Amino acid sequence: MIQAIVSLGGLGLVFGGILAFASKKFAVYVDPKVEAIREVLPGANCGACGFAGCANFSDAVAAGDAGVADCIPGGSDCAGQIADILGMPKPEEGVKLVAQVNCIGFGEAAADSFIYDGVLTCTAANAFFDGYKECKYGCLGLGTCAQVCPFDAITMKNGKPIVDPELCKACNKCVTECPRGVVSIVNYNPQAYAVLCNSKDKGKQTKIFCQVGCIGCGACAKVCEANAIAMEKGKLATIDPALCTVCGSCVEKCKRDCIVVP
Ligand code: SF4
Ligand code: SF4
Protein backbone atom coordinates (compact mmCIF):
# COMPACT_ATOMS: atom_id res chain seq x y z
CA MET A 1 0.00 0.00 0.00
CA ILE A 2 2.71 2.46 1.11
CA GLN A 3 4.69 1.46 -1.96
CA ALA A 4 1.72 2.33 -4.25
CA ILE A 5 1.25 5.75 -2.56
CA VAL A 6 4.96 6.57 -2.89
CA SER A 7 5.11 5.54 -6.55
CA LEU A 8 1.90 7.49 -7.38
CA GLY A 9 3.26 10.55 -5.54
CA GLY A 10 6.56 10.21 -7.44
CA LEU A 11 4.72 10.03 -10.76
CA GLY A 12 2.69 13.10 -9.79
CA LEU A 13 5.85 15.01 -9.02
CA VAL A 14 7.50 13.99 -12.32
CA PHE A 15 4.44 14.90 -14.44
CA GLY A 16 3.92 18.14 -12.49
CA GLY A 17 7.54 19.07 -13.18
CA ILE A 18 7.13 18.27 -16.90
CA LEU A 19 3.95 20.38 -17.10
CA ALA A 20 5.59 23.32 -15.26
CA PHE A 21 8.62 23.12 -17.59
CA ALA A 22 6.42 22.91 -20.72
CA SER A 23 4.26 25.86 -19.65
CA LYS A 24 7.41 27.98 -19.22
CA LYS A 25 9.20 26.73 -22.33
CA PHE A 26 6.23 27.00 -24.72
CA ALA A 27 4.57 30.06 -23.18
CA VAL A 28 3.37 32.54 -25.84
CA TYR A 29 4.46 36.10 -25.03
CA VAL A 30 1.58 38.57 -24.94
CA ASP A 31 2.53 42.24 -25.01
CA PRO A 32 1.19 43.76 -21.74
CA LYS A 33 -0.03 46.76 -23.78
CA VAL A 34 -2.20 44.43 -25.90
CA GLU A 35 -3.72 42.93 -22.75
CA ALA A 36 -4.32 46.38 -21.24
CA ILE A 37 -6.03 47.56 -24.46
CA ARG A 38 -8.22 44.44 -24.54
CA GLU A 39 -9.42 45.26 -21.04
CA VAL A 40 -10.61 48.77 -21.94
CA LEU A 41 -12.46 47.69 -25.11
CA PRO A 42 -16.22 47.12 -24.82
CA GLY A 43 -15.85 43.48 -25.90
CA ALA A 44 -18.77 43.75 -28.35
CA ASN A 45 -16.77 42.05 -31.17
CA CYS A 46 -18.93 44.08 -33.58
CA GLY A 47 -16.28 44.65 -36.26
CA ALA A 48 -17.02 48.41 -36.52
CA CYS A 49 -13.27 49.04 -36.25
CA GLY A 50 -12.69 47.04 -39.46
CA PHE A 51 -11.17 44.04 -37.62
CA ALA A 52 -12.67 40.61 -36.94
CA GLY A 53 -13.11 41.33 -33.23
CA CYS A 54 -11.81 43.19 -30.18
CA ALA A 55 -8.79 40.85 -29.81
CA ASN A 56 -7.64 41.51 -33.39
CA PHE A 57 -8.22 45.23 -32.94
CA SER A 58 -6.12 45.35 -29.75
CA ASP A 59 -3.25 43.56 -31.56
CA ALA A 60 -3.54 46.02 -34.47
CA VAL A 61 -3.74 49.21 -32.43
CA ALA A 62 -0.75 48.17 -30.27
CA ALA A 63 1.25 47.42 -33.44
CA GLY A 64 0.31 50.78 -34.97
CA ASP A 65 -1.95 49.26 -37.65
CA ALA A 66 -5.12 50.95 -36.38
CA GLY A 67 -6.03 54.30 -34.85
CA VAL A 68 -6.75 54.73 -31.11
CA ALA A 69 -10.17 56.21 -31.90
CA ASP A 70 -11.25 53.46 -34.33
CA CYS A 71 -13.44 51.59 -31.81
CA ILE A 72 -16.80 53.24 -32.51
CA PRO A 73 -18.84 51.75 -29.60
CA GLY A 74 -16.00 52.61 -27.17
CA GLY A 75 -16.18 56.30 -28.08
CA SER A 76 -13.86 58.99 -26.76
CA ASP A 77 -13.51 57.42 -23.28
CA CYS A 78 -12.09 54.25 -24.74
CA ALA A 79 -9.87 56.19 -27.19
CA GLY A 80 -8.48 58.22 -24.25
CA GLN A 81 -7.68 55.08 -22.27
CA ILE A 82 -5.94 53.45 -25.26
CA ALA A 83 -3.95 56.66 -25.84
CA ASP A 84 -2.86 56.54 -22.17
CA ILE A 85 -1.70 52.93 -22.52
CA LEU A 86 0.30 53.79 -25.66
CA GLY A 87 1.76 56.98 -24.13
CA MET A 88 0.01 59.27 -26.64
CA PRO A 89 -1.90 62.50 -25.91
CA LYS A 90 -5.58 61.97 -25.15
CA PRO A 91 -7.86 63.03 -28.00
CA GLU A 92 -9.96 66.03 -26.94
CA GLU A 93 -13.73 65.51 -27.17
CA GLY A 94 -14.71 65.73 -30.84
CA VAL A 95 -11.12 66.50 -31.97
CA LYS A 96 -9.19 64.27 -34.33
CA LEU A 97 -5.65 63.15 -33.51
CA VAL A 98 -3.04 63.44 -36.26
CA ALA A 99 0.68 62.91 -36.73
CA GLN A 100 2.81 66.07 -36.82
CA VAL A 101 6.39 66.32 -38.14
CA ASN A 102 8.16 68.66 -35.73
CA CYS A 103 10.91 70.01 -37.98
CA ILE A 104 11.15 72.54 -40.80
CA GLY A 105 14.93 72.50 -41.05
CA PHE A 106 15.24 71.33 -44.65
CA GLY A 107 17.66 72.13 -47.48
CA GLU A 108 19.81 75.22 -46.92
CA ALA A 109 18.12 75.98 -43.58
CA ALA A 110 19.78 73.13 -41.67
CA ALA A 111 23.46 72.42 -42.24
CA ASP A 112 24.78 68.97 -43.22
CA SER A 113 27.93 67.65 -41.56
CA PHE A 114 28.89 65.22 -44.36
CA ILE A 115 27.61 63.78 -47.65
CA TYR A 116 25.68 60.56 -47.06
CA ASP A 117 25.82 58.02 -49.86
CA GLY A 118 24.36 54.92 -48.19
CA VAL A 119 21.01 53.11 -48.08
CA LEU A 120 18.23 55.66 -48.58
CA THR A 121 16.18 55.14 -45.44
CA CYS A 122 16.19 57.35 -42.37
CA THR A 123 16.95 54.34 -40.17
CA ALA A 124 20.10 53.47 -42.15
CA ALA A 125 21.20 57.11 -42.45
CA ASN A 126 20.70 57.69 -38.73
CA ALA A 127 22.73 54.58 -37.84
CA PHE A 128 25.67 56.04 -39.77
CA PHE A 129 27.32 58.54 -37.37
CA ASP A 130 23.90 59.71 -36.10
CA GLY A 131 22.86 61.02 -39.52
CA TYR A 132 24.34 63.56 -41.88
CA LYS A 133 22.81 66.67 -40.35
CA GLU A 134 24.59 68.89 -37.84
CA CYS A 135 21.35 68.94 -35.84
CA LYS A 136 20.98 65.41 -34.44
CA TYR A 137 17.25 65.89 -33.82
CA GLY A 138 16.06 67.11 -37.21
CA CYS A 139 14.19 65.22 -39.92
CA LEU A 140 16.49 63.35 -42.33
CA GLY A 141 13.88 63.49 -45.09
CA LEU A 142 14.41 59.97 -46.44
CA GLY A 143 10.82 58.96 -45.83
CA THR A 144 10.87 56.03 -43.40
CA CYS A 145 7.66 57.46 -41.89
CA ALA A 146 5.98 57.50 -45.31
CA GLN A 147 7.12 53.94 -46.03
CA VAL A 148 5.73 52.49 -42.78
CA CYS A 149 2.41 54.37 -42.73
CA PRO A 150 -0.30 51.69 -43.23
CA PHE A 151 -2.78 54.34 -44.42
CA ASP A 152 -0.60 56.15 -47.02
CA ALA A 153 -1.13 59.33 -45.02
CA ILE A 154 2.43 60.64 -45.46
CA THR A 155 3.91 61.70 -48.78
CA MET A 156 7.41 63.05 -49.37
CA LYS A 157 7.65 66.38 -51.21
CA ASN A 158 11.17 67.65 -51.94
CA GLY A 159 12.46 65.63 -48.98
CA LYS A 160 9.76 66.85 -46.58
CA PRO A 161 7.20 64.47 -45.05
CA ILE A 162 3.70 65.90 -45.52
CA VAL A 163 0.89 64.42 -43.40
CA ASP A 164 -2.61 64.26 -44.89
CA PRO A 165 -4.90 64.81 -41.87
CA GLU A 166 -7.80 63.20 -43.73
CA LEU A 167 -5.93 59.93 -44.16
CA CYS A 168 -3.97 59.91 -40.88
CA LYS A 169 -5.51 57.65 -38.22
CA ALA A 170 -3.00 58.55 -35.50
CA CYS A 171 -1.89 54.92 -35.34
CA ASN A 172 1.53 55.93 -33.92
CA LYS A 173 3.51 53.80 -36.40
CA CYS A 174 5.46 56.75 -37.89
CA VAL A 175 6.16 57.97 -34.34
CA THR A 176 7.72 54.67 -33.29
CA GLU A 177 9.59 54.07 -36.56
CA CYS A 178 11.14 57.54 -37.03
CA PRO A 179 14.73 57.08 -35.81
CA ARG A 180 14.98 60.80 -34.95
CA GLY A 181 11.83 61.03 -32.81
CA VAL A 182 10.62 63.92 -35.00
CA VAL A 183 6.98 62.84 -35.30
CA SER A 184 4.39 63.20 -32.56
CA ILE A 185 0.65 62.72 -32.29
CA VAL A 186 -1.27 65.93 -31.59
CA ASN A 187 -4.85 67.14 -31.37
CA TYR A 188 -5.67 68.41 -34.86
CA ASN A 189 -6.51 72.06 -35.26
CA PRO A 190 -6.08 73.08 -38.91
CA GLN A 191 -5.60 76.74 -37.95
CA ALA A 192 -3.49 76.65 -34.79
CA TYR A 193 0.19 77.50 -34.91
CA ALA A 194 2.89 75.08 -33.78
CA VAL A 195 6.60 75.35 -33.00
CA LEU A 196 8.02 72.89 -35.49
CA CYS A 197 11.40 72.10 -34.00
CA ASN A 198 12.60 68.98 -32.22
CA SER A 199 16.05 70.14 -31.13
CA LYS A 200 17.31 69.26 -27.66
CA ASP A 201 20.48 71.30 -28.13
CA LYS A 202 21.23 74.51 -26.28
CA GLY A 203 19.95 77.64 -28.09
CA LYS A 204 23.49 78.75 -28.94
CA GLN A 205 24.22 75.47 -30.72
CA THR A 206 20.84 75.38 -32.47
CA LYS A 207 21.59 78.82 -33.91
CA ILE A 208 24.76 77.45 -35.52
CA PHE A 209 23.16 74.24 -36.83
CA CYS A 210 19.87 75.53 -38.15
CA GLN A 211 18.40 78.82 -39.37
CA VAL A 212 14.86 77.93 -38.30
CA GLY A 213 15.47 76.08 -35.02
CA CYS A 214 13.77 77.19 -31.79
CA ILE A 215 16.33 78.59 -29.33
CA GLY A 216 13.90 78.65 -26.39
CA CYS A 217 14.15 82.43 -25.90
CA GLY A 218 10.51 82.66 -24.75
CA ALA A 219 9.69 85.80 -26.78
CA CYS A 220 6.60 84.08 -28.25
CA ALA A 221 5.23 83.08 -24.81
CA LYS A 222 5.59 86.67 -23.56
CA VAL A 223 3.41 88.12 -26.33
CA CYS A 224 0.73 85.39 -26.32
CA GLU A 225 -2.35 86.92 -24.69
CA ALA A 226 -4.18 83.58 -24.74
CA ASN A 227 -1.45 81.95 -22.60
CA ALA A 228 -1.29 79.20 -25.18
CA ILE A 229 2.51 78.91 -25.19
CA ALA A 230 4.40 76.98 -22.52
CA MET A 231 8.13 77.28 -21.90
CA GLU A 232 9.61 74.47 -19.88
CA LYS A 233 13.14 75.04 -18.63
CA GLY A 234 15.64 73.63 -21.10
CA LYS A 235 12.88 72.73 -23.57
CA LEU A 236 11.31 74.30 -26.64
CA ALA A 237 8.22 76.45 -26.73
CA THR A 238 5.01 74.41 -27.14
CA ILE A 239 1.67 75.81 -28.28
CA ASP A 240 -1.58 74.31 -26.97
CA PRO A 241 -3.76 74.03 -30.10
CA ALA A 242 -6.90 74.21 -27.98
CA LEU A 243 -5.91 77.64 -26.57
CA CYS A 244 -4.31 79.20 -29.67
CA THR A 245 -6.55 81.97 -31.08
CA VAL A 246 -4.41 82.24 -34.24
CA CYS A 247 -3.77 85.95 -33.59
CA GLY A 248 -0.29 85.65 -35.15
CA SER A 249 1.53 87.73 -32.46
CA CYS A 250 3.99 84.92 -31.72
CA VAL A 251 4.78 84.46 -35.42
CA GLU A 252 5.58 88.16 -35.74
CA LYS A 253 7.75 88.12 -32.62
CA CYS A 254 9.74 84.93 -33.35
CA LYS A 255 13.06 85.81 -34.97
CA ARG A 256 13.68 82.17 -35.92
CA ASP A 257 10.64 81.62 -38.17
CA CYS A 258 9.96 78.27 -36.53
CA ILE A 259 6.30 78.95 -35.67
CA VAL A 260 4.03 77.87 -38.51
CA VAL A 261 0.69 76.27 -39.26
CA PRO A 262 1.72 72.60 -39.69
S1 SF4 B 1 17.03 72.73 -35.12
FE1 SF4 B 1 14.86 72.14 -35.15
S2 SF4 B 1 14.05 72.81 -37.11
FE2 SF4 B 1 16.30 72.80 -37.25
S3 SF4 B 1 16.82 70.79 -38.09
FE3 SF4 B 1 16.92 70.63 -35.88
S4 SF4 B 1 14.88 69.93 -35.33
FE4 SF4 B 1 14.70 70.71 -37.38
S1 SF4 C 1 10.11 62.30 -39.98
FE1 SF4 C 1 11.61 60.74 -39.37
S2 SF4 C 1 11.13 58.95 -40.62
FE2 SF4 C 1 10.08 60.72 -41.58
S3 SF4 C 1 11.48 61.44 -43.15
FE3 SF4 C 1 11.91 62.59 -41.24
S4 SF4 C 1 13.55 61.44 -40.18
FE4 SF4 C 1 12.66 60.13 -41.76
GROMACS .gro file of N, CA and C and ligand atoms in nm, residues 101 122 138-146 156 161 177-180 182-183, ligand 2:
model
   65
  101VAL      N    1   0.493   6.639  -3.798
  101VAL     CA    2   0.639   6.632  -3.814
  101VAL      C    3   0.698   6.761  -3.757
  122CYS      N    4   1.579   5.654  -4.352
  122CYS     CA    5   1.619   5.735  -4.237
  122CYS      C    6   1.688   5.648  -4.133
  138GLY      N    7   1.688   6.669  -3.607
  138GLY     CA    8   1.606   6.711  -3.721
  138GLY      C    9   1.570   6.597  -3.815
  139CYS      N   10   1.467   6.621  -3.894
  139CYS     CA   11   1.419   6.522  -3.992
  139CYS      C   12   1.527   6.498  -4.099
  140LEU      N   13   1.549   6.370  -4.131
  140LEU     CA   14   1.649   6.335  -4.233
  140LEU      C   15   1.587   6.333  -4.373
  141GLY      N   16   1.457   6.333  -4.381
  141GLY     CA   17   1.388   6.349  -4.509
  141GLY      C   18   1.399   6.231  -4.605
  142LEU      N   19   1.431   6.112  -4.554
  142LEU     CA   20   1.441   5.997  -4.644
  142LEU      C   21   1.315   5.909  -4.641
  143GLY      N   22   1.216   5.953  -4.568
  143GLY     CA   23   1.082   5.896  -4.583
  143GLY      C   24   1.052   5.764  -4.516
  144THR      N   25   1.122   5.728  -4.410
  144THR     CA   26   1.087   5.603  -4.340
  144THR      C   27   0.944   5.611  -4.288
  145CYS      N   28   0.904   5.728  -4.240
  145CYS     CA   29   0.766   5.746  -4.189
  145CYS      C   30   0.663   5.718  -4.298
  146ALA      N   31   0.691   5.769  -4.419
  146ALA     CA   32   0.598   5.750  -4.531
  146ALA      C   33   0.592   5.602  -4.570
  156MET      N   34   0.616   6.227  -4.942
  156MET     CA   35   0.741   6.305  -4.937
  156MET      C   36   0.739   6.406  -5.052
  161PRO      N   37   0.839   6.532  -4.525
  161PRO     CA   38   0.720   6.447  -4.505
  161PRO      C   39   0.597   6.536  -4.484
  177GLU      N   40   0.857   5.447  -3.558
  177GLU     CA   41   0.959   5.407  -3.656
  177GLU      C   42   1.057   5.518  -3.692
  178CYS      N   43   1.022   5.644  -3.669
  178CYS     CA   44   1.114   5.754  -3.703
  178CYS      C   45   1.236   5.747  -3.611
  179PRO      N   46   1.355   5.725  -3.667
  179PRO     CA   47   1.473   5.708  -3.581
  179PRO      C   48   1.515   5.838  -3.512
  180ARG      N   49   1.460   5.952  -3.554
  180ARG     CA   50   1.498   6.080  -3.495
  180ARG      C   51   1.396   6.130  -3.393
  182VAL      N   52   1.111   6.261  -3.452
  182VAL     CA   53   1.062   6.392  -3.500
  182VAL      C   54   0.910   6.398  -3.504
  183VAL      N   55   0.843   6.282  -3.512
  183VAL     CA   56   0.698   6.284  -3.530
  183VAL      C   57   0.628   6.267  -3.396
  264SF4     S1   58   1.011   6.230  -3.998
  264SF4    FE1   59   1.161   6.074  -3.937
  264SF4     S2   60   1.113   5.895  -4.062
  264SF4    FE2   61   1.008   6.072  -4.158
  264SF4     S3   62   1.148   6.144  -4.315
  264SF4    FE3   63   1.191   6.259  -4.124
  264SF4     S4   64   1.355   6.144  -4.018
  264SF4    FE4   65   1.266   6.013  -4.176
   0.00000   0.00000   0.00000
